[in-house]
Amino acid sequence: KVTLDEHKKWFRNKLKSSNCELFIIQLNDQDIGLIRIDIRQKDCEVTIYLIPGNEGMGFGYKSLSQALKSIKTKCNTFIAKVQVKNIPSQKLFTKLDFKEISRDSKIILYQKITT
């Protein structure tokens, strides 16, 4: 388990990193979520989080679509790791043309290749 101090340190390092793009999702000037794209050597790993109560209204789809477009010059292969029990995220990545490339009992690995 990660402590709050460890998480804060990790997050500060992410904010400073040139290999990480962070996008804050807002609705009516309120932060409702976060998209993080970690730029790696061969691909970019995508993470999205919406504050509970903001799912299922298209905010994730619209925000993630824009984030992927804004970073496509830096990356053309995107990876997303989604928990098997997280059906809304599975639907989101499938709707954004990510393809399932592997799974185990806990995680589904999705990939999207753009040109």
XYZ file of N, CA and C in Angstrom:
345
model
N 0.846 -1.186 0.000
C 0.000 0.000 0.000
C 0.890 1.248 0.000
N 0.482 2.256 -0.763
C 1.241 3.499 -0.915
C 0.748 4.526 0.104
N 1.690 5.148 0.799
C 1.307 6.184 1.762
C 0.992 7.486 1.027
N 0.309 8.392 1.691
C -0.011 9.688 1.101
C 1.263 10.450 0.751
N 2.261 10.431 1.621
C 3.520 11.124 1.339
C 4.229 10.537 0.123
N 4.220 9.212 0.008
C 4.829 8.564 -1.162
C 4.094 8.968 -2.437
N 2.774 9.009 -2.364
C 1.984 9.389 -3.531
C 2.252 10.844 -3.921
N 2.338 11.731 -2.947
C 2.626 13.145 -3.233
C 3.985 13.299 -3.902
N 4.981 12.573 -3.406
C 6.322 12.627 -3.998
C 6.285 12.127 -5.440
N 5.616 11.002 -5.664
C 5.477 10.448 -7.010
C 4.792 11.456 -7.931
N 3.716 12.078 -7.455
C 2.956 13.020 -8.277
C 3.796 14.255 -8.605
N 4.546 14.777 -7.650
C 5.432 15.922 -7.912
C 6.451 15.578 -8.998
N 6.995 14.370 -8.943
C 7.949 13.937 -9.965
C 7.289 13.828 -11.333
N 6.042 13.366 -11.372
C 5.307 13.290 -12.640
C 5.094 14.685 -13.217
N 4.760 15.649 -12.372
C 4.545 17.020 -12.830
C 5.807 17.611 -13.445
N 6.963 17.234 -12.931
C 8.240 17.757 -13.422
C 8.749 17.027 -14.664
N 8.247 15.839 -14.914
C 8.780 14.980 -15.966
C 8.405 15.470 -17.364
N 9.394 15.470 -18.258
C 9.120 15.807 -19.660
C 8.529 14.606 -20.395
N 8.508 13.449 -19.753
C 7.947 12.237 -20.354
C 6.549 11.926 -19.842
N 5.885 12.926 -19.312
C 4.533 12.732 -18.787
C 3.678 13.945 -19.130
N 2.534 13.685 -19.723
C 1.562 14.740 -20.023
C 0.362 14.527 -19.109
N -0.032 15.580 -18.413
C -1.195 15.520 -17.530
C -2.266 16.468 -18.038
N -3.495 15.985 -18.063
C -4.637 16.774 -18.500
C -5.683 16.731 -17.388
N -6.109 17.883 -16.929
C -7.156 17.961 -15.921
C -8.497 18.060 -16.646
N -9.441 17.221 -16.279
C -10.783 17.258 -16.859
C -11.635 18.156 -15.972
N -12.251 19.158 -16.588
C -13.059 20.106 -15.818
C -14.482 20.184 -16.358
N -15.394 20.481 -15.457
C -16.790 20.743 -15.786
C -17.225 21.922 -14.937
N -17.664 22.994 -15.589
C -18.088 24.205 -14.868
C -17.029 24.672 -13.868
N -15.790 24.738 -14.327
C -14.648 25.188 -13.514
C -14.350 24.292 -12.309
N -14.878 23.087 -12.304
C -14.591 22.117 -11.241
C -13.766 20.974 -11.834
N -12.711 20.579 -11.142
C -11.923 19.431 -11.581
C -12.727 18.161 -11.326
N -12.923 17.378 -12.395
C -13.693 16.142 -12.246
C -12.889 14.906 -12.635
N -11.663 15.102 -13.081
C -10.866 13.946 -13.457
C -9.488 14.327 -13.946
N -8.747 13.288 -14.319
C -7.363 13.452 -14.735
C -7.022 12.418 -15.798
N -6.276 12.850 -16.795
C -5.703 11.937 -17.782
C -4.193 12.070 -17.668
N -3.518 10.931 -17.598
C -2.056 10.938 -17.584
C -1.571 10.097 -18.748
N -0.632 10.641 -19.518
C -0.020 9.890 -20.609
C 1.486 9.869 -20.357
N 2.000 8.673 -20.085
C 3.433 8.487 -19.867
C 4.084 8.128 -21.196
N 5.011 8.962 -21.634
C 5.696 8.761 -22.905
C 6.911 7.877 -22.647
N 6.890 6.696 -23.269
C 7.982 5.746 -23.083
C 8.719 5.596 -24.409
N 9.726 4.726 -24.468
C 10.521 4.591 -25.692
C 9.709 4.093 -26.874
N 8.897 3.063 -26.660
C 8.187 2.441 -27.777
C 6.709 2.782 -27.833
N 6.168 3.288 -26.751
C 4.737 3.566 -26.718
C 4.428 4.586 -25.631
N 3.155 4.902 -25.493
C 2.685 5.805 -24.440
C 1.607 5.077 -23.648
N 1.719 5.140 -22.329
C 0.713 4.496 -21.483
C -0.301 5.527 -21.018
N -1.569 5.205 -21.228
C -2.675 6.114 -20.944
C -3.386 5.680 -19.663
N -3.645 6.651 -18.792
C -4.416 6.418 -17.572
C -5.476 7.509 -17.476
N -6.695 7.127 -17.129
C -7.755 8.119 -16.943
C -8.465 7.834 -15.620
N -8.818 8.909 -14.935
C -9.567 8.792 -13.684
C -10.636 9.871 -13.668
N -11.866 9.470 -13.401
C -12.965 10.416 -13.195
C -13.451 10.285 -11.759
N -13.714 11.417 -11.131
C -14.273 11.401 -9.786
C -15.638 10.708 -9.852
N -15.903 9.775 -8.944
C -17.193 9.076 -8.963
C -18.370 10.047 -9.064
N -19.336 9.644 -9.900
C -20.503 10.481 -10.156
C -20.408 11.207 -11.484
N -19.222 11.178 -12.112
C -19.018 11.848 -13.394
C -18.846 10.865 -14.547
N -19.051 9.595 -14.280
C -18.924 8.582 -15.317
C -20.215 8.495 -16.135
N -20.084 7.968 -17.340
C -21.256 7.678 -18.158
C -21.922 8.877 -18.801
N -21.258 10.032 -18.787
C -21.848 11.235 -19.386
C -21.026 11.761 -20.565
N -20.030 10.988 -20.988
C -19.234 11.371 -22.146
C -18.013 12.227 -21.847
N -17.804 12.583 -20.586
C -16.650 13.433 -20.250
C -15.330 12.716 -20.523
N -15.256 11.442 -20.159
C -14.038 10.670 -20.385
C -13.740 10.525 -21.858
N -14.765 10.203 -22.652
C -14.583 10.023 -24.093
C -14.097 11.312 -24.749
N -14.779 12.394 -24.493
C -14.419 13.671 -25.113
C -13.018 14.110 -24.688
N -12.736 14.024 -23.406
C -11.444 14.470 -22.880
C -10.297 13.596 -23.373
N -10.493 12.284 -23.345
C -9.427 11.387 -23.779
C -9.201 11.497 -25.284
N -10.266 11.675 -26.060
C -10.115 11.894 -27.508
C -9.224 13.096 -27.772
N -9.489 14.197 -27.089
C -8.699 15.419 -27.269
C -7.260 15.220 -26.810
N -7.070 14.547 -25.695
C -5.712 14.315 -25.179
C -4.896 13.475 -26.156
N -5.496 12.419 -26.704
C -4.781 11.566 -27.655
C -4.411 12.341 -28.912
N -5.313 13.178 -29.396
C -5.016 13.997 -30.580
C -3.882 14.970 -30.304
N -3.864 15.552 -29.119
C -2.861 16.571 -28.814
C -1.459 15.988 -28.659
N -1.362 14.706 -28.416
C -0.051 14.105 -28.168
C 0.395 13.171 -29.289
N -0.410 13.028 -30.341
C -0.086 12.033 -31.362
C 1.214 12.319 -32.105
N 1.721 13.556 -32.067
C 3.017 13.823 -32.694
C 4.163 13.223 -31.878
N 3.933 12.957 -30.606
C 4.959 12.376 -29.737
C 4.856 10.859 -29.645
N 3.729 10.328 -30.067
C 3.492 8.900 -29.860
C 2.456 8.397 -30.858
N 2.705 7.212 -31.420
C 1.681 6.646 -32.297
C 1.159 5.296 -31.809
N 1.703 4.797 -30.712
C 1.193 3.570 -30.113
C 0.837 3.863 -28.660
N -0.430 3.635 -28.348
C -0.928 3.901 -27.001
C -1.310 2.587 -26.333
N -1.018 2.490 -25.054
C -1.318 1.308 -24.250
C -2.186 1.741 -23.068
N -3.153 0.910 -22.717
C -3.970 1.163 -21.522
C -4.140 -0.152 -20.772
N -3.938 -0.100 -19.460
C -4.165 -1.261 -18.597
C -5.448 -1.004 -17.820
N -6.420 -1.903 -17.989
C -7.736 -1.719 -17.381
C -8.066 -2.940 -16.526
N -8.565 -2.693 -15.332
C -8.981 -3.802 -14.479
C -10.165 -4.522 -15.119
N -10.155 -5.843 -15.020
C -11.226 -6.665 -15.588
C -12.589 -6.232 -15.059
N -12.652 -5.815 -13.795
C -13.933 -5.421 -13.205
C -14.368 -4.007 -13.594
N -13.523 -3.250 -14.300
C -13.842 -1.867 -14.657
C -14.493 -1.806 -16.048
N -15.753 -2.165 -16.109
C -16.496 -2.220 -17.373
C -16.579 -0.848 -18.049
N -16.849 0.255 -17.332
C -16.900 1.562 -18.003
C -15.599 1.915 -18.731
N -14.444 1.622 -18.135
C -13.174 1.905 -18.812
C -12.978 1.001 -20.021
N -13.401 -0.250 -19.916
C -13.312 -1.153 -21.066
C -14.119 -0.590 -22.234
N -15.328 -0.128 -21.947
C -16.183 0.446 -22.988
C -15.562 1.710 -23.571
N -14.979 2.545 -22.710
C -14.358 3.786 -23.168
C -13.218 3.500 -24.139
N -12.289 2.636 -23.758
C -11.145 2.378 -24.628
C -11.564 1.667 -25.911
N -12.551 0.782 -25.844
C -13.062 0.132 -27.051
C -13.693 1.161 -27.984
N -14.460 2.084 -27.434
C -15.095 3.141 -28.233
C -14.052 4.035 -28.912
N -12.883 4.164 -28.290
C -11.802 4.973 -28.854
C -10.877 4.148 -29.752
N -11.352 2.978 -30.185
C -10.636 2.100 -31.119
C -9.373 1.460 -30.552
N -9.307 1.315 -29.240
C -8.246 0.508 -28.646
C -8.653 -0.954 -28.812
N -7.684 -1.815 -29.079
C -7.935 -3.248 -29.242
C -7.342 -4.006 -28.063
N -8.088 -4.980 -27.595
C -7.565 -5.830 -26.519
C -6.452 -6.693 -27.092
N -5.276 -6.659 -26.441
C -4.159 -7.472 -26.933
C -3.769 -8.582 -25.961
N -4.179 -8.460 -24.705
C -3.957 -9.552 -23.749
C -4.779 -9.297 -22.491
N -4.894 -10.342 -21.689
C -5.588 -10.214 -20.403
C -5.148 -11.337 -19.488
N -5.246 -11.049 -18.212
C -5.088 -12.090 -17.204
C -6.302 -11.998 -16.292
N -6.235 -12.557 -15.125
C -7.416 -12.581 -14.259
C -7.768 -11.211 -13.693
N -6.834 -10.247 -13.750
C -7.083 -8.932 -13.159
C -7.028 -7.770 -14.144
N -6.179 -7.862 -15.175
C -5.908 -6.720 -16.053
C -6.116 -7.080 -17.520
N -6.735 -6.154 -18.256
C -6.836 -6.244 -19.712
C -5.889 -5.197 -20.279
N -5.083 -5.602 -21.263
C -4.159 -4.685 -21.916
C -4.740 -4.297 -23.273
N -4.930 -2.995 -23.466
C -5.451 -2.460 -24.720
C -4.342 -1.715 -25.450
N -4.460 -1.687 -26.780
C -3.490 -0.969 -27.603
C -4.206 -0.241 -28.731
N -3.688 0.938 -29.054
C -4.183 1.703 -30.201
C -2.969 2.205 -30.960
N -2.932 1.913 -32.259
C -1.849 2.386 -33.112
C -2.432 3.413 -34.066
N -1.849 4.607 -34.067
C -2.294 5.671 -34.966
C -1.209 5.913 -36.005
N -1.584 6.583 -37.082
C -0.591 6.886 -38.126
C -0.548 8.358 -38.419
